[in-house]
PDB file of C-alpha atoms and ligand atoms in Angstrom:
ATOM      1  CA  UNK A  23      -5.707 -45.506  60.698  1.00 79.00           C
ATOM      2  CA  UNK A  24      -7.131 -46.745  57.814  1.00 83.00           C
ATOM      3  CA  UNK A  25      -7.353 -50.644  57.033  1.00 90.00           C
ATOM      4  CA  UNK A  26      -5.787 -52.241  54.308  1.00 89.00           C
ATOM      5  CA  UNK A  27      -9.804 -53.049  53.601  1.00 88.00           C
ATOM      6  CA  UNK A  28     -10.420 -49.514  53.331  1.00 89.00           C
ATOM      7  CA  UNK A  29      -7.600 -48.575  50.838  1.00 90.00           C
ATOM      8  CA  UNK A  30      -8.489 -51.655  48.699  1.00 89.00           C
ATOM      9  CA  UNK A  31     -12.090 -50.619  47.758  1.00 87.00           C
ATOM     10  CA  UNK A  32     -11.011 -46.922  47.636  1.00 86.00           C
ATOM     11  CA  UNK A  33      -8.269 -48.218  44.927  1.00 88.00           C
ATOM     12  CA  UNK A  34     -10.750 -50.153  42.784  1.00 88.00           C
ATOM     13  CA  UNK A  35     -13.864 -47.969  43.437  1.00 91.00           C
ATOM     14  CA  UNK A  36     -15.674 -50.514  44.670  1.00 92.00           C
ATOM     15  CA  UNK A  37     -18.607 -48.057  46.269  1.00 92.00           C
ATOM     16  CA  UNK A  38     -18.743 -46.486  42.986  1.00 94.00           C
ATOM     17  CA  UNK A  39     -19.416 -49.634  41.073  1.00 95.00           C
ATOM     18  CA  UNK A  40     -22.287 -50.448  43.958  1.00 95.00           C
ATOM     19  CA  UNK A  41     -23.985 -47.335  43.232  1.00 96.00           C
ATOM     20  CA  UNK A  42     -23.753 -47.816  39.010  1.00 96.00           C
ATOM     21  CA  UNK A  43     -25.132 -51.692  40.022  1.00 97.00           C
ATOM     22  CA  UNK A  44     -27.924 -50.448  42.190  1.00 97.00           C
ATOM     23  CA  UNK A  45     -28.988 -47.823  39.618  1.00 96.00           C
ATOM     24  CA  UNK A  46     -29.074 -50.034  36.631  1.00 96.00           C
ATOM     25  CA  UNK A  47     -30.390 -52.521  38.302  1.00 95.00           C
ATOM     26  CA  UNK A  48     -33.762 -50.326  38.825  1.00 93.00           C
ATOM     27  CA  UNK A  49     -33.204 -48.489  35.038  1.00 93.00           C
ATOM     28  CA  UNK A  50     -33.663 -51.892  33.740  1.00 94.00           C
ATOM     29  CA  UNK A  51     -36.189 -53.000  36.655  1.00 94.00           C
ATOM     30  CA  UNK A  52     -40.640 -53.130  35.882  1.00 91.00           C
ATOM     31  CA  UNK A  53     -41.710 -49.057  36.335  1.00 85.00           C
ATOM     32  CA  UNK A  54     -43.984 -48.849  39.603  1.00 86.00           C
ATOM     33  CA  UNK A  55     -44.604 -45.177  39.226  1.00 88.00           C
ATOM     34  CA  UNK A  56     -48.088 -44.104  37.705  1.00 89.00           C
ATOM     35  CA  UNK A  57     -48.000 -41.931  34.591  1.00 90.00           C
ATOM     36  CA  UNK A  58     -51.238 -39.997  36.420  1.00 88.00           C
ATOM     37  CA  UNK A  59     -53.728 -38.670  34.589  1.00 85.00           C
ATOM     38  CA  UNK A  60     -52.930 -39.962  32.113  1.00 91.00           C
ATOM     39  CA  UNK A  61     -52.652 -43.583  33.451  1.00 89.00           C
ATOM     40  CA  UNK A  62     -55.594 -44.150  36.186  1.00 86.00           C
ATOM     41  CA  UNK A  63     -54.662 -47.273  38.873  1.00 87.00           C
ATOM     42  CA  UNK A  64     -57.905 -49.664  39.435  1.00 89.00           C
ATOM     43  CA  UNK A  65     -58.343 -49.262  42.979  1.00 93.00           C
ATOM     44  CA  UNK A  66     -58.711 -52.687  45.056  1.00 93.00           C
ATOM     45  CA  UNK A  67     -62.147 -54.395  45.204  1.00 90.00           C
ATOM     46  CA  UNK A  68     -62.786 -53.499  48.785  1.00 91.00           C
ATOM     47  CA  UNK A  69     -61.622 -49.730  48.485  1.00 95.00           C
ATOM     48  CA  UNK A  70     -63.795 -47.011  49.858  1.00 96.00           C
ATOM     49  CA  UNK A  71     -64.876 -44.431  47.168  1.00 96.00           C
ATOM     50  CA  UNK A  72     -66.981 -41.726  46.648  1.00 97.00           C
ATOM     51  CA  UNK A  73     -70.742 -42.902  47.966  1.00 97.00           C
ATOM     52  CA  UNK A  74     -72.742 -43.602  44.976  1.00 98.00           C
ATOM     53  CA  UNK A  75     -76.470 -44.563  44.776  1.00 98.00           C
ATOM     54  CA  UNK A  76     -77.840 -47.610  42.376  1.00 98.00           C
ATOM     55  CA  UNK A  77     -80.424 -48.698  40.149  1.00 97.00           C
ATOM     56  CA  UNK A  78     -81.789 -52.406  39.674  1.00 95.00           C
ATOM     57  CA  UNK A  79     -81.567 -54.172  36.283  1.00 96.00           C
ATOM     58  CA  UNK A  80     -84.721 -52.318  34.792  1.00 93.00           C
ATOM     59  CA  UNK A  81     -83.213 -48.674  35.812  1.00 94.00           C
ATOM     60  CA  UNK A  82     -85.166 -48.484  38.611  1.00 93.00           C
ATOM     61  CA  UNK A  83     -84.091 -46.777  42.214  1.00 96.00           C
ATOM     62  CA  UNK A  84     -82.609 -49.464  44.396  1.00 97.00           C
ATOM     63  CA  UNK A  85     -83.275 -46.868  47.099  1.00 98.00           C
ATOM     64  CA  UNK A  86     -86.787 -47.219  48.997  1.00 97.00           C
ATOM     65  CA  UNK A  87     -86.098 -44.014  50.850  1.00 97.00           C
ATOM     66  CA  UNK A  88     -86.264 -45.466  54.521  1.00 97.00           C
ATOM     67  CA  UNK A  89     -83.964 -43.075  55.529  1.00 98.00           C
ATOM     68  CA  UNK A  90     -81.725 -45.718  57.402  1.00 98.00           C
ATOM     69  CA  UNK A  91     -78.338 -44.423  56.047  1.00 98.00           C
ATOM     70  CA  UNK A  92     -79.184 -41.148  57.458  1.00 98.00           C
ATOM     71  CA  UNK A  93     -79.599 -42.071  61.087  1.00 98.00           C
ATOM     72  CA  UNK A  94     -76.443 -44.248  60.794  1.00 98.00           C
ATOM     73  CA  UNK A  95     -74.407 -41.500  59.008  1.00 98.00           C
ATOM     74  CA  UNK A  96     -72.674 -39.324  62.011  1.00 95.00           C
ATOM     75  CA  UNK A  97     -71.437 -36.526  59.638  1.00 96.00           C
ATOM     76  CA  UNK A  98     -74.742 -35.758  58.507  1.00 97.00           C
ATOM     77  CA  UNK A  99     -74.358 -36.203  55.060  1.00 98.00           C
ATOM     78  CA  UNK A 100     -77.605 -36.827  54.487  1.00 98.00           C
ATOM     79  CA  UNK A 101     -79.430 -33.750  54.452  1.00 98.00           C
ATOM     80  CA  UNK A 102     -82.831 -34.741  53.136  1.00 98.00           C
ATOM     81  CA  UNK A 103     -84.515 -38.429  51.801  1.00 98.00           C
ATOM     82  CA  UNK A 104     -88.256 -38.195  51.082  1.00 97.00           C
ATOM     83  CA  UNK A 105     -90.046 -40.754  48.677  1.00 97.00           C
ATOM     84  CA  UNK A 106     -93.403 -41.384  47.253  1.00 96.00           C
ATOM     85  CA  UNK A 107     -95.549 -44.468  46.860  1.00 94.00           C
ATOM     86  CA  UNK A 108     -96.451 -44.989  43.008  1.00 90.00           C
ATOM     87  CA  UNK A 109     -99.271 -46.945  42.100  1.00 89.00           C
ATOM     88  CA  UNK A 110     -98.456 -50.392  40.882  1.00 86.00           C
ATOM     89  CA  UNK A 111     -94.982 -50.135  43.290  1.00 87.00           C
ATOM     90  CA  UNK A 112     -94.696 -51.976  46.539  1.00 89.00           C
ATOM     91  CA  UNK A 113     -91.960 -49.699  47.937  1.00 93.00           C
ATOM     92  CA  UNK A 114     -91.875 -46.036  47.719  1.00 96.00           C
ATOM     93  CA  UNK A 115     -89.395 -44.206  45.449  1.00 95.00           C
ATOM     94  CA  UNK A 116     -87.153 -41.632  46.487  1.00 97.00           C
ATOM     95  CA  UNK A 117     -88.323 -38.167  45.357  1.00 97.00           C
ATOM     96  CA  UNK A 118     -85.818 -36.195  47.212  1.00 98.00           C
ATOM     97  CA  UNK A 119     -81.717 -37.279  47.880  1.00 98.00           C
ATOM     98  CA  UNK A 120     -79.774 -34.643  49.084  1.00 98.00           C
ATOM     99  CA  UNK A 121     -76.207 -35.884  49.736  1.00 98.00           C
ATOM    100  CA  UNK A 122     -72.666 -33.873  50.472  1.00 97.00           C
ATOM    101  CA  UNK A 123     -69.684 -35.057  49.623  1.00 96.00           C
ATOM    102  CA  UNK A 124     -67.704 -32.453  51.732  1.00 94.00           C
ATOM    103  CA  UNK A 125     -68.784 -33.966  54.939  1.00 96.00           C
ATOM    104  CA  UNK A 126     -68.465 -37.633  54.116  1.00 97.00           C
ATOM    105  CA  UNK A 127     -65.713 -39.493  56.002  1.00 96.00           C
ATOM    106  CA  UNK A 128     -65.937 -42.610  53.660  1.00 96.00           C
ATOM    107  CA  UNK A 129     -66.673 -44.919  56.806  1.00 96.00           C
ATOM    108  CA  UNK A 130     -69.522 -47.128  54.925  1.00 96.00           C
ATOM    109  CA  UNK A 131     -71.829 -47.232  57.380  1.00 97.00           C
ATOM    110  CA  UNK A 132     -74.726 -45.842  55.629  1.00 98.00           C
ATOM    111  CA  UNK A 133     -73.662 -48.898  53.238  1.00 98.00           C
ATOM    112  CA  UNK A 134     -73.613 -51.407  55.999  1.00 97.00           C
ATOM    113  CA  UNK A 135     -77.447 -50.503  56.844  1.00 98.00           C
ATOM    114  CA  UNK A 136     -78.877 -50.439  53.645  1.00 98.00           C
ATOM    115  CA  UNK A 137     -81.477 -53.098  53.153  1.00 97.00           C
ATOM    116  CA  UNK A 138     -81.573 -52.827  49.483  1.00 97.00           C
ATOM    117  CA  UNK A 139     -77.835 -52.746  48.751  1.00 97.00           C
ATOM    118  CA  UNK A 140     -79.154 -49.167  46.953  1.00 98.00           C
ATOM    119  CA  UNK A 141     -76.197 -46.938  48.538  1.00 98.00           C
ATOM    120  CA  UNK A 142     -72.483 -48.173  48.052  1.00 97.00           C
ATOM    121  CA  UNK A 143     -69.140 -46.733  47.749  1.00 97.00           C
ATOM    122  CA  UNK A 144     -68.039 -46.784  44.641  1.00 96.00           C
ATOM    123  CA  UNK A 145     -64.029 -47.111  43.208  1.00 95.00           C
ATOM    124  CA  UNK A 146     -64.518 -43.688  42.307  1.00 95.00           C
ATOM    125  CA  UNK A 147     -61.487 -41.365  43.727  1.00 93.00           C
ATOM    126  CA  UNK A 148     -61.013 -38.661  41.331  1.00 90.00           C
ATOM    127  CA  UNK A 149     -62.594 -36.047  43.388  1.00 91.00           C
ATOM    128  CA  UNK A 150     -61.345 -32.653  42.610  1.00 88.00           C
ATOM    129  CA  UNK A 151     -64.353 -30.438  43.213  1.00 85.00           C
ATOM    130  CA  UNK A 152     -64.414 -26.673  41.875  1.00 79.00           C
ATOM    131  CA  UNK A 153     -65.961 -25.608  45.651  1.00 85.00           C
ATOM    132  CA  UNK A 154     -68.311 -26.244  48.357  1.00 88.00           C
ATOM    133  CA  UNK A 155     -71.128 -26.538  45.957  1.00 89.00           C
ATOM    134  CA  UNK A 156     -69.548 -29.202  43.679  1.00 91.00           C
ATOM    135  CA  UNK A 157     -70.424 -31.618  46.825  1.00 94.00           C
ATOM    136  CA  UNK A 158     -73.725 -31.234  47.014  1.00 96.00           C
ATOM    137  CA  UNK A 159     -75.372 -34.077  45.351  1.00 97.00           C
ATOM    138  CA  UNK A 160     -78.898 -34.066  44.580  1.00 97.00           C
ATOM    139  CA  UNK A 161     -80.992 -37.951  43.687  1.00 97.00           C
ATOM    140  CA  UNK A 162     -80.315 -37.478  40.214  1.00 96.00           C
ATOM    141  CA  UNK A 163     -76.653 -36.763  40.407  1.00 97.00           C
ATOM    142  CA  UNK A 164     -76.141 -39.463  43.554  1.00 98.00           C
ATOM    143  CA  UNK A 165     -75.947 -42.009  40.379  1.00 98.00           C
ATOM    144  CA  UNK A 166     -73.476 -40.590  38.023  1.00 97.00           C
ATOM    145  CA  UNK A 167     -69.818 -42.262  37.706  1.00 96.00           C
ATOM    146  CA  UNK A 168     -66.698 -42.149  35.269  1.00 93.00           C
ATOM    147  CA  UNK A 169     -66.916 -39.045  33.052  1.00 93.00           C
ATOM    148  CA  UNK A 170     -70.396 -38.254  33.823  1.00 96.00           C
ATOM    149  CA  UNK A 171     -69.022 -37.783  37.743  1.00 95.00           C
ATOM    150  CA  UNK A 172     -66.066 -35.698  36.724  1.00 93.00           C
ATOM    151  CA  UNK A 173     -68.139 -33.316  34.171  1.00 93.00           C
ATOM    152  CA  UNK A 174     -70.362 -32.678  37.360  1.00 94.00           C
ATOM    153  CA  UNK A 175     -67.522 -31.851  39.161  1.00 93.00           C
ATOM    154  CA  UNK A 176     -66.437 -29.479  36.591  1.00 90.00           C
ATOM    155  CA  UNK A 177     -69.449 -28.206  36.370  1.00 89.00           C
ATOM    156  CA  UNK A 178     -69.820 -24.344  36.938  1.00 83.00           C
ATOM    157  CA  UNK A 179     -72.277 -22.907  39.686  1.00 81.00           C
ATOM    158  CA  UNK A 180     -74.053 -19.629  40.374  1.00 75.00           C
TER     159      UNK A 180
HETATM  160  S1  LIG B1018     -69.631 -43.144  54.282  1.00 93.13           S
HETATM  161 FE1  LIG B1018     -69.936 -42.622  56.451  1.00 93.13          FE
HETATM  162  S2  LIG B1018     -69.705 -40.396  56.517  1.00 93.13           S
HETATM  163 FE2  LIG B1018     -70.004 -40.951  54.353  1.00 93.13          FE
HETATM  164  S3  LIG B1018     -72.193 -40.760  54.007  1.00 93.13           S
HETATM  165 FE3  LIG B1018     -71.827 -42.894  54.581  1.00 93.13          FE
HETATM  166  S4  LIG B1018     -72.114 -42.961  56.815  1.00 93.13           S
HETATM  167 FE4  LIG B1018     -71.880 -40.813  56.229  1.00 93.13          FE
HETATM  168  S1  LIG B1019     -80.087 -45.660  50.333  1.00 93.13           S
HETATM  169 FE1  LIG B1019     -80.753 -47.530  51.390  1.00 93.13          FE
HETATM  170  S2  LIG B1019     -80.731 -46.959  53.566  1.00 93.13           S
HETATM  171 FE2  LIG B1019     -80.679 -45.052  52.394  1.00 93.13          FE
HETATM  172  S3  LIG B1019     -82.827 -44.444  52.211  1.00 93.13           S
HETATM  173 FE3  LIG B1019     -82.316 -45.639  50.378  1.00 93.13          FE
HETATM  174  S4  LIG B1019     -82.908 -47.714  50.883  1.00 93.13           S
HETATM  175 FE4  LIG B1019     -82.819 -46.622  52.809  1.00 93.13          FE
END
């Protein structure tokens, strides 16, 4: 049996004037959605990006090569840190920085260990490699970001 409730809001299409509410309500509503690529969201200021190595104020290595990220890395990231003592510097410079991407978990521990704040993740997050190879990072490339970062990516290999 249906109630005299039921019949009313059939009779003056009630549910179908919900439905046209609720959907102009969100035509006429602030857009959430992300126009992507074209529109690129500003990740958070703690988020977790792509591992990125940093110079100090003069362009020099922040990195002393102690190797400390690479014990604390389980993943084994870090295949190979070597640096050199130049004369004049206190702390050796790294010579050798051999980093990859594809086994990085983006934990942050080889941040957390860092005495020279040198190693970081960045709010990089476009990382749409071309292959295995596109992840191996080498000290030079460990500092490239924005475009620079996405033309290496892009980048073809042998
Ligand atoms: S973020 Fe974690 S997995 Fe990635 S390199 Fe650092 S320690 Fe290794
Ligand atoms: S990035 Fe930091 S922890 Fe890793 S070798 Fe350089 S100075 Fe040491």
């Amino acid at each position: 049996v249906i109630s005299p409730r039921a019949i009313l809001r059939k009779l003056f299409l009630v549910d179908i004037f919900t439905g046209l509410a609720v959907t102009l309500r969100y035509y006429f509503s602030r857009k959430v959605t992300v126009q992507f690529p074209e529109q690129v969201l500003e990740p958070p200021e703690r988020f977790r990006g792509l591992i990125r190595l940093y110079r100090d104020e003069r362009g020099e290595p922040l990195c002393i090569a102690c190797k400390a990220c690479q014990r604390a890395c389980g993943q084994g990231c870090f295949v190979a840190i070597e640096g050199v003592r130049e004369e004049g510097r206190k702390t050796p410079k790294p010579v050798v920085f051999d980093w990859r991407l594809d086994r990085c978990s983006f934990c942050g521990l080889c941040t957390l260990v860092c005495p020279t704040d040198a190693i970081r993740n960045s709010n990089e997050y476009l990382l749409t490699a071309s292959g295995r190879e596109a992840c191996f990072f080498r000290h030079d490339e460990m500092y490239l970001t924005g475009d620079d970062l996405q033309e290496f990516f892009r980048k073809e290999r042998p």
